[in-house]
Amino acid sequence: MSTPPPRRQPAGAAVLREDVTEAIRAAVFEELAAVGFARMSIEGIARRAGVGKTAVYRRWKSKLSLVLDLLTAFAAQGLPAPATGSLYGDVRALLEVAAHALRHPVASQVIPDLLVEAARHPEIADTIKAALLDGQQGVAALVVRDAVARGELPPGADPDRALDLIVGPLYWRLVVVRTPLPEGYLDDLAASAVAALRA
């Protein structure tokens, strides 16, 4: 008795190829950096990704849903909490990670543009808060909790204030003023943040 041939997938049940999805995601970041959210188009994304527009629309219904999906995926990755054993070490490690991210050529263009768009699109504002703020607040809370447990900070130290003191000056320098960091800047900023938190 002969073995029946394998059944074919029914028409219309095409599996979305992961390599195409990743190419589209990469193209979105490049397109955002090049033209910004307002001028970004599905056509431009598809051209950069080397795919047809239908490949993009099979995955996302609009450029807004595409960007929101990317931000949500970014938030899900999370920011690793440092565990160096000292408040200064943890703050310095956080600054290193943040500086690396903010100096990335794509991120340095995309983040300011999306913050502007957040004023027009509440969905973007909510997703940016989840992607950028909530995760960093969680990490700052862990850093403060560990420092309190070691006796380096007093009980009741405010994690939100810690985050402002640690990342605020760095964001101002790299994203708003856009000047390069001088030698030893992160070391000095970490020491200043720790001194302010202890004051």
Coordinates of C-alpha atoms in Angstrom, one line a residue, residues 20-184:
V20 CA 11.4 39.3 6.3
T21 CA 9.8 40.6 9.6
E22 CA 13.2 41.4 11.0
A23 CA 14.2 43.2 7.8
I24 CA 11.1 45.3 8.0
R25 CA 11.8 46.1 11.7
A26 CA 15.3 47.2 10.9
A27 CA 14.0 49.3 8.0
V28 CA 11.6 51.1 10.3
F29 CA 14.4 52.3 12.5
E30 CA 16.4 53.4 9.5
E31 CA 13.4 55.2 8.0
L32 CA 12.6 56.9 11.3
A33 CA 16.2 58.1 11.6
A34 CA 16.3 59.4 8.0
V35 CA 12.9 61.1 7.7
G36 CA 11.1 61.1 11.0
F37 CA 7.7 59.6 11.9
A38 CA 5.6 62.3 10.2
R39 CA 7.3 61.7 6.8
M40 CA 7.8 58.0 7.2
S41 CA 5.7 55.8 4.8
I42 CA 5.0 52.1 4.4
E43 CA 6.4 52.5 0.8
G44 CA 9.7 53.8 2.1
I45 CA 9.9 51.1 4.8
A46 CA 9.2 48.4 2.2
R47 CA 11.8 49.8 -0.2
R48 CA 14.5 49.9 2.6
A49 CA 13.6 46.3 3.6
G50 CA 13.6 45.1 0.0
V51 CA 10.1 43.8 0.1
G52 CA 6.7 44.7 -1.3
K53 CA 4.2 46.9 0.6
T54 CA 1.9 43.9 1.0
A55 CA 4.6 42.2 3.2
V56 CA 4.4 45.1 5.6
Y57 CA 0.6 45.3 5.6
R58 CA 0.4 41.5 6.3
R59 CA 2.1 42.2 9.6
W60 CA 0.9 45.7 10.6
K61 CA -2.1 47.7 9.5
S62 CA -0.4 51.1 9.7
K63 CA 2.9 52.9 10.3
L64 CA 1.6 53.8 13.8
S65 CA 0.8 50.2 14.7
L66 CA 4.3 49.2 13.4
V67 CA 6.1 51.8 15.5
L68 CA 4.0 50.9 18.6
D69 CA 4.8 47.2 18.1
L70 CA 8.6 48.0 17.9
L71 CA 8.5 50.1 21.1
T72 CA 6.5 47.4 22.9
A73 CA 9.1 44.8 21.9
F74 CA 11.9 47.0 23.0
A75 CA 10.2 47.5 26.4
A76 CA 9.8 43.7 26.8
Q77 CA 13.5 43.2 26.5
G78 CA 14.0 45.2 29.7
L79 CA 17.0 46.9 31.1
P80 CA 19.3 44.7 33.1
A81 CA 19.7 45.9 36.7
P82 CA 23.4 46.3 37.7
A83 CA 24.6 44.4 40.7
T84 CA 28.2 45.7 41.3
G85 CA 28.0 45.7 45.0
S86 CA 28.2 49.5 45.5
L87 CA 26.0 52.5 44.8
Y88 CA 28.7 54.2 42.8
G89 CA 29.3 51.0 40.7
D90 CA 25.6 50.6 40.0
V91 CA 25.1 54.2 39.0
R92 CA 28.2 54.1 36.8
A93 CA 27.0 50.9 35.1
L94 CA 23.6 52.5 34.4
L95 CA 25.2 55.5 32.9
E96 CA 27.4 53.3 30.6
V97 CA 24.4 51.5 29.3
A98 CA 22.3 54.7 28.8
A99 CA 25.2 56.5 27.1
H100 CA 25.8 53.6 24.7
A101 CA 22.1 53.6 23.8
L102 CA 21.8 57.4 23.4
R103 CA 24.9 57.7 21.3
H104 CA 23.7 55.1 18.8
P105 CA 23.2 57.0 15.6
V106 CA 19.7 55.6 15.0
A107 CA 18.5 56.1 18.6
S108 CA 19.8 59.6 18.8
Q109 CA 17.5 60.5 15.8
V110 CA 14.5 58.3 16.6
I111 CA 14.0 59.0 20.3
P112 CA 13.7 62.8 20.0
D113 CA 11.4 62.5 17.0
L114 CA 9.1 60.0 18.8
L115 CA 8.9 62.3 21.9
V116 CA 7.6 65.1 19.6
E117 CA 5.1 62.7 18.0
A118 CA 4.0 61.6 21.5
A119 CA 2.4 65.0 22.0
R120 CA 0.2 64.3 19.0
H121 CA -0.5 60.6 19.5
P122 CA -1.5 59.4 23.0
E123 CA -0.8 55.8 21.9
I124 CA 2.8 56.7 21.2
A125 CA 3.1 58.6 24.6
D126 CA 1.8 55.6 26.5
T127 CA 4.1 53.1 24.7
I128 CA 7.1 55.4 25.1
K129 CA 6.4 55.6 28.8
A130 CA 6.3 51.8 29.0
A131 CA 9.3 51.4 26.8
L132 CA 11.6 54.1 28.2
L133 CA 10.3 55.2 31.6
D134 CA 8.7 52.3 33.4
G135 CA 11.6 50.0 32.8
Q136 CA 14.2 52.5 33.9
Q137 CA 12.1 53.3 37.0
G138 CA 12.1 49.7 37.9
V139 CA 15.9 49.5 37.6
A140 CA 16.4 52.7 39.6
A141 CA 14.1 51.2 42.3
L142 CA 16.3 48.1 42.5
V143 CA 19.5 50.2 42.7
V144 CA 18.1 52.3 45.5
R145 CA 16.7 49.3 47.4
D146 CA 20.1 47.6 47.3
A147 CA 21.9 50.8 48.3
V148 CA 19.5 51.2 51.3
A149 CA 20.1 47.5 52.3
R150 CA 23.9 48.1 52.2
G151 CA 23.5 51.3 54.3
E152 CA 24.7 53.5 51.5
L153 CA 21.4 55.4 51.3
P154 CA 18.9 56.3 54.0
P155 CA 15.6 54.4 54.2
G156 CA 12.9 56.2 52.1
A157 CA 15.4 57.3 49.4
D158 CA 13.3 58.2 46.3
P159 CA 14.0 56.1 43.2
D160 CA 12.4 58.7 40.9
R161 CA 14.8 61.3 42.2
A162 CA 17.6 58.9 41.6
L163 CA 16.6 58.3 38.0
D164 CA 16.4 62.1 37.4
L165 CA 19.8 62.6 38.9
I166 CA 21.4 59.7 37.0
V167 CA 20.0 59.8 33.5
G168 CA 18.6 63.4 33.3
P169 CA 22.0 65.2 32.8
L170 CA 23.1 62.5 30.3
Y171 CA 20.0 62.8 28.2
W172 CA 20.3 66.6 28.2
R173 CA 23.9 66.4 27.0
L174 CA 23.5 63.7 24.3
V175 CA 20.0 64.3 23.0
V176 CA 19.2 67.9 23.6
V177 CA 22.5 69.8 23.5
R178 CA 24.2 67.0 21.3
T179 CA 27.7 67.6 22.5
P180 CA 30.3 64.7 22.8
L181 CA 31.1 63.5 26.3
P182 CA 34.5 64.6 27.5
E183 CA 37.0 62.2 29.0
G184 CA 35.9 61.1 32.5

